[in-house]
Amino acid sequence: MGYKQLVFNKDSLFLVTGGAGFIGSNLCEAILNMGYRVRCLDNLSTGKQENVDLLIDHTNYEFIKGDITDFDTCISACEGVDFVLNQAAWGSVPRSIEMPLYYEEVNICGTLNMMEAARQKGIKKFVYASSSSVYGDHPVLPKKEGQEGNLLSPYALTKRVDEEYGKLYYKLYGLDTYGMRYFNVFGRRQDPNGAYAAVIPKFIKQLLNDEQPTINGDGRHSRDFTYIENVIEANLKACQASHEAAGQVYNIAYGGREYLIDIYHTLTSVLGKDIEPKFGPNRKGDIKHSNADISKARELLGYDPEYSFEDGIKLAIDWYKENL
């Protein structure tokens, strides 16, 4: 069962932090479409005003321009809220290597502010974004919760610390926290621009513009690319998970494995482009291969992803053709 059949109390209010971003705005839209109320908190540092404008006329949507690094903002944003979906963070492994202090402030202190605000306001469920980067240099595939290696970037460290706080807030205060270890999420509204853009939207935009994309490394890196609809399902099912399933982290992926060079050739084929890529140096802090064991999320959250990579990439390409 997907998320659209889930039923919450009719007056439920969801707070989505980072709700003007890629994942956050999709969560906001999905919850509104299900008939529930959404409060979006975003400082628009990486989120987009256009993602707010898309929903602002909806009667069940409220936007707060504010920052999770400000505790008073977090407290007021949690007023009357049933469920927190904490997506606010700065992403990108390479950028975190350049800006470690900023990542500490936003990703650790900001997330801790939100957990503490949620605790004080009696929030039912606190679902937060983590990352597959926490597996670090652990070589074994598929990646399984509890088998982590040495961290390779400040970004990964911030997410690991968030997870530890999530466990503590469950054990010490009884706050139901659920960590979502996302694996390479892609889909509609993912930003194709900038030096730190994700690979799929970046490639699609460049190919549509007849530009030659650069693949970091030899193209033999592999990733468990995960379509946005699967991530929405995971977040909303976590909001209905048991108290016993809280205080833990979960791999959120499809459970597949795609090589970058194969993805590139898929895109050129679907878009009808005959453009060979350039190959650049490996990115600092990158892991070579990533593939998720999602059995824990299946068992404890009822997570059952509907969209394969093939399903998702077709939908993503269609969206970018219409919106770029």
Coordinates of C-alpha atoms in Angstrom, one line a residue:
M1 CA 0.0 0.0 0.0
G2 CA 1.3 3.4 -0.9
Y3 CA 0.9 6.5 1.2
K4 CA -2.3 7.9 -0.4
Q5 CA -4.4 5.4 1.4
L6 CA -3.1 6.4 4.8
V7 CA -5.6 7.9 7.2
F8 CA -4.8 10.4 9.9
N9 CA -7.1 12.4 12.2
K10 CA -8.9 14.9 10.0
D11 CA -7.6 17.9 11.8
S12 CA -3.9 16.7 11.8
L13 CA -1.3 19.4 11.3
F14 CA 2.1 18.5 9.8
L15 CA 5.1 20.8 10.2
V16 CA 7.5 20.4 7.3
T17 CA 10.9 22.1 7.9
G18 CA 12.8 22.8 4.8
G19 CA 9.4 22.7 3.1
A20 CA 10.4 25.0 0.3
G21 CA 13.1 22.5 -0.8
F22 CA 13.0 19.6 -3.1
I23 CA 11.9 16.9 -0.7
G24 CA 10.1 19.2 1.6
S25 CA 7.9 20.8 -1.0
N26 CA 6.9 17.4 -2.4
L27 CA 5.9 16.3 1.2
C28 CA 3.9 19.5 1.6
E29 CA 2.1 19.0 -1.6
A30 CA 1.3 15.3 -0.9
I31 CA -0.1 16.0 2.5
L32 CA -2.3 18.8 1.2
N33 CA -3.6 16.5 -1.5
M34 CA -4.5 14.0 1.2
G35 CA -6.7 16.6 2.8
Y36 CA -4.5 17.5 5.9
R37 CA -3.0 20.8 7.1
V38 CA 0.6 21.8 6.5
R39 CA 2.8 24.4 8.1
C40 CA 6.0 25.0 6.1
L41 CA 9.1 26.4 7.8
D42 CA 12.0 27.5 5.6
N43 CA 14.5 30.3 5.5
L44 CA 14.8 30.1 1.7
S45 CA 18.6 29.7 1.8
T46 CA 18.4 26.6 -0.4
G47 CA 14.6 26.3 -0.6
K48 CA 12.8 28.2 -3.4
Q49 CA 10.1 30.8 -3.2
E50 CA 8.5 29.3 -6.2
N51 CA 7.9 26.1 -4.3
V52 CA 6.0 28.2 -1.7
D53 CA 4.1 30.1 -4.3
L54 CA 3.0 26.8 -5.8
L55 CA 1.0 26.0 -2.6
I56 CA 0.4 29.4 -0.9
D57 CA -3.2 29.7 -2.1
H58 CA -4.2 26.4 -0.6
T59 CA -6.5 27.0 2.5
N60 CA -4.7 24.3 4.5
Y61 CA -1.2 25.6 3.8
E62 CA 0.8 28.1 6.0
F63 CA 4.3 29.4 5.4
I64 CA 6.7 30.7 8.0
K65 CA 9.9 32.2 6.8
G66 CA 12.3 31.4 9.6
D67 CA 15.4 29.5 10.5
I68 CA 15.8 26.3 12.5
T69 CA 19.0 27.7 14.1
D70 CA 16.7 30.1 16.0
F71 CA 15.1 28.2 18.9
D72 CA 12.2 30.6 19.4
T73 CA 11.2 30.1 15.8
C74 CA 11.2 26.4 16.3
I75 CA 9.0 26.6 19.4
S76 CA 6.4 28.8 17.7
A77 CA 6.5 26.7 14.5
C78 CA 5.6 23.6 16.7
E79 CA 2.6 25.2 18.3
G80 CA -0.5 22.9 17.7
V81 CA 1.5 20.5 15.5
D82 CA 0.9 16.7 15.5
F83 CA 3.7 15.6 13.3
V84 CA 7.1 17.1 12.4
L85 CA 8.9 16.1 9.2
N86 CA 12.3 17.7 9.6
Q87 CA 13.9 18.1 6.2
A88 CA 15.7 21.4 6.8
A89 CA 19.4 21.0 6.3
W90 CA 22.3 21.9 4.1
G91 CA 23.1 19.0 1.7
S92 CA 26.2 18.2 -0.5
V93 CA 29.2 16.3 0.7
P94 CA 31.8 18.5 -1.2
R95 CA 30.3 21.8 0.0
S96 CA 30.4 20.5 3.6
I97 CA 34.1 19.9 3.2
E98 CA 34.5 23.6 2.3
M99 CA 32.1 24.9 5.1
P100 CA 32.2 22.6 8.1
L101 CA 31.3 25.3 10.7
Y102 CA 28.1 26.2 8.8
Y103 CA 27.1 22.6 8.5
E104 CA 27.6 22.2 12.3
E105 CA 25.3 25.1 12.9
V106 CA 22.5 24.2 10.6
N107 CA 22.5 20.4 10.5
I108 CA 23.3 19.6 14.1
C109 CA 22.3 22.7 16.2
G110 CA 19.2 23.3 14.0
T111 CA 18.0 19.7 14.2
L112 CA 18.6 19.7 17.9
N113 CA 16.6 22.9 18.2
M114 CA 13.7 21.2 16.4
M115 CA 13.8 18.0 18.5
E116 CA 13.8 20.1 21.7
A117 CA 10.9 22.2 20.5
A118 CA 9.0 19.1 19.5
R119 CA 9.6 17.6 23.0
Q120 CA 8.5 20.8 24.7
K121 CA 5.3 21.0 22.6
G122 CA 4.3 17.3 22.9
I123 CA 4.7 16.4 19.3
K124 CA 3.4 12.9 18.5
K125 CA 6.1 11.9 15.9
F126 CA 9.4 13.5 14.9
V127 CA 10.6 12.2 11.5
Y128 CA 13.9 13.6 10.4
A129 CA 16.1 13.4 7.3
S130 CA 19.4 11.5 7.6
S131 CA 21.6 10.2 4.8
S132 CA 23.3 7.1 3.4
S133 CA 26.5 9.1 3.8
V134 CA 26.6 7.9 7.4
Y135 CA 27.8 4.5 6.1
G136 CA 31.2 6.1 5.3
D137 CA 33.9 3.8 4.1
H138 CA 32.2 0.5 5.2
P139 CA 32.7 -1.6 2.1
V140 CA 29.9 -4.2 2.4
L141 CA 26.9 -4.1 0.2
P142 CA 24.0 -3.9 0.7
K143 CA 24.2 -1.2 3.4
K144 CA 22.5 -2.3 6.6
E145 CA 21.6 -0.3 9.6
G146 CA 24.2 -1.0 12.4
Q147 CA 27.1 -1.6 10.0
E148 CA 28.7 1.8 9.6
G149 CA 32.2 2.7 8.8
N150 CA 34.5 5.7 9.2
L151 CA 32.8 9.0 8.2
L152 CA 34.2 10.7 5.1
S153 CA 32.8 14.3 5.3
P154 CA 31.4 16.9 7.7
Y155 CA 28.0 16.4 6.1
A156 CA 28.0 12.7 7.0
L157 CA 29.1 13.6 10.6
T158 CA 26.2 16.0 11.0
K159 CA 23.8 13.3 10.0
R160 CA 25.3 10.7 12.3
V161 CA 25.1 13.2 15.3
D162 CA 21.4 13.9 14.4
E163 CA 20.8 10.1 14.6
E164 CA 22.4 9.9 18.0
Y165 CA 20.3 12.8 19.3
G166 CA 17.3 11.0 17.9
K167 CA 18.1 7.9 19.9
L168 CA 18.7 10.0 23.1
Y169 CA 15.5 12.0 22.8
Y170 CA 13.6 8.7 22.5
K171 CA 15.3 7.1 25.5
L172 CA 15.4 10.1 27.7
Y173 CA 12.2 11.9 26.9
G174 CA 10.0 9.4 25.1
L175 CA 9.9 11.5 21.9
D176 CA 9.1 9.2 19.0
T177 CA 11.9 9.9 16.5
Y178 CA 12.5 8.2 13.2
G179 CA 15.6 8.7 11.2
M180 CA 15.3 8.4 7.4
R181 CA 18.6 7.5 5.8
Y182 CA 17.9 8.7 2.3
F183 CA 19.7 7.1 -0.7
N184 CA 20.1 9.5 -3.6
V185 CA 16.6 10.9 -3.9
F186 CA 15.6 12.3 -7.3
G187 CA 12.4 13.6 -9.0
R188 CA 10.3 16.6 -9.8
R189 CA 11.5 20.0 -8.5
Q190 CA 15.1 18.8 -7.7
D191 CA 17.4 21.8 -8.6
P192 CA 19.6 21.2 -11.7
N193 CA 21.6 24.4 -11.1
G194 CA 24.8 25.2 -9.3
A195 CA 28.1 23.5 -8.6
Y196 CA 26.5 21.2 -6.1
A197 CA 23.5 20.1 -8.1
A198 CA 22.5 16.4 -7.9
V199 CA 23.6 14.4 -10.9
I200 CA 20.3 13.4 -12.5
P201 CA 18.7 16.8 -12.9
K202 CA 22.1 18.3 -13.8
F203 CA 22.6 15.8 -16.6
I204 CA 19.1 16.2 -17.9
K205 CA 19.3 20.0 -18.1
Q206 CA 22.7 19.9 -19.8
L207 CA 21.6 17.3 -22.3
L208 CA 18.4 19.3 -23.1
N209 CA 20.6 22.3 -23.7
D210 CA 23.0 20.2 -25.9
E211 CA 25.8 20.7 -23.4
Q212 CA 28.5 18.1 -22.6
P213 CA 28.1 16.8 -19.0
T214 CA 31.0 15.9 -16.8
I215 CA 31.0 12.6 -14.9
N216 CA 33.1 12.7 -11.7
G217 CA 35.3 9.6 -11.8
D218 CA 35.2 6.8 -14.3
G219 CA 31.4 6.4 -14.4
R220 CA 31.6 3.1 -12.5
H221 CA 30.3 4.6 -9.2
S222 CA 27.0 3.1 -8.3
R223 CA 24.0 4.5 -6.3
D224 CA 20.7 3.3 -5.1
F225 CA 18.7 6.1 -6.8
T226 CA 15.3 6.6 -5.1
Y227 CA 12.3 8.3 -6.6
I228 CA 10.7 11.1 -4.5
E229 CA 7.3 9.2 -4.2
N230 CA 9.1 6.5 -2.2
V231 CA 10.5 9.1 0.2
I232 CA 7.0 10.6 0.7
E233 CA 5.7 7.1 1.6
A234 CA 8.4 6.5 4.1
N235 CA 7.9 9.8 5.9
L236 CA 4.1 9.4 6.2
K237 CA 4.3 5.7 7.2
A238 CA 6.8 6.7 9.9
C239 CA 4.1 9.1 11.3
Q240 CA 1.9 6.0 11.8
A241 CA 4.7 3.7 13.1
S242 CA 4.7 2.1 16.6
H243 CA 6.4 3.6 19.6
E244 CA 8.6 0.5 19.6
A245 CA 9.9 1.4 16.1
A246 CA 10.9 4.8 17.3
G247 CA 14.4 5.9 18.3
Q248 CA 15.8 4.1 15.3
V249 CA 17.1 4.8 11.8
Y250 CA 15.9 3.3 8.5
N251 CA 17.3 2.9 5.0
I252 CA 14.9 4.7 2.6
A253 CA 15.7 3.5 -0.9
Y254 CA 14.3 1.2 -3.6
G255 CA 17.0 -1.4 -3.0
G256 CA 18.5 -1.2 -6.5
R257 CA 21.9 -0.2 -7.8
E258 CA 22.6 1.9 -10.9
Y259 CA 26.0 2.8 -12.3
L260 CA 26.4 6.5 -13.3
I261 CA 27.6 5.7 -16.8
D262 CA 24.5 3.5 -17.4
I263 CA 22.2 6.3 -16.1
Y264 CA 24.0 8.7 -18.5
H265 CA 23.3 6.4 -21.5
T266 CA 19.7 5.9 -20.4
L267 CA 19.2 9.7 -20.4
T268 CA 20.9 10.2 -23.8
S269 CA 18.7 7.5 -25.2
V270 CA 15.4 8.7 -23.8
L271 CA 16.2 12.4 -24.7
G272 CA 17.5 11.4 -28.2
K273 CA 20.9 13.0 -27.7
D274 CA 24.2 11.8 -29.1
I275 CA 26.6 13.5 -26.7
E276 CA 29.6 11.8 -25.1
P277 CA 30.4 12.8 -21.5
K278 CA 33.6 14.2 -20.2
F279 CA 35.2 12.4 -17.2
G280 CA 36.5 14.5 -14.3
P281 CA 38.3 13.7 -11.0
N282 CA 36.5 11.9 -8.2
R283 CA 34.8 14.1 -5.7
K284 CA 36.3 14.4 -2.2
G285 CA 34.3 12.5 0.4
D286 CA 32.4 10.4 -2.1
I287 CA 31.8 6.7 -1.6
K288 CA 32.3 4.4 -4.5
H289 CA 29.2 2.2 -4.2
S290 CA 25.9 2.5 -2.5
N291 CA 23.0 0.0 -2.3
A292 CA 20.4 -0.3 0.5
D293 CA 19.0 -3.2 2.5
I294 CA 15.4 -1.9 3.1
S295 CA 14.2 -4.9 5.1
K296 CA 14.1 -3.1 8.4
A297 CA 11.9 -0.3 7.0
R298 CA 9.7 -2.9 5.4
E299 CA 9.2 -4.7 8.7
L300 CA 8.9 -1.9 11.2
L301 CA 7.4 0.9 9.1
G302 CA 5.5 -1.0 6.5
Y303 CA 7.6 0.7 3.8
D304 CA 6.9 -0.8 0.4
P305 CA 8.4 1.4 -2.3
E306 CA 6.2 1.4 -5.5
Y307 CA 8.5 3.3 -7.8
S308 CA 11.6 1.6 -9.4
F309 CA 14.4 3.6 -10.9
E310 CA 13.0 3.0 -14.3
D311 CA 9.5 4.2 -13.3
G312 CA 11.0 7.3 -11.6
I313 CA 13.4 8.3 -14.3
K314 CA 10.6 8.4 -16.9
L315 CA 8.5 10.6 -14.7
A316 CA 11.5 12.9 -13.8
I317 CA 12.4 13.4 -17.5
D318 CA 8.8 14.2 -18.4
W319 CA 8.7 16.8 -15.6
Y320 CA 12.0 18.5 -16.6
K321 CA 11.0 18.6 -20.2
E322 CA 7.9 20.6 -19.2
N323 CA 9.6 22.8 -16.5
L324 CA 13.1 23.7 -17.7

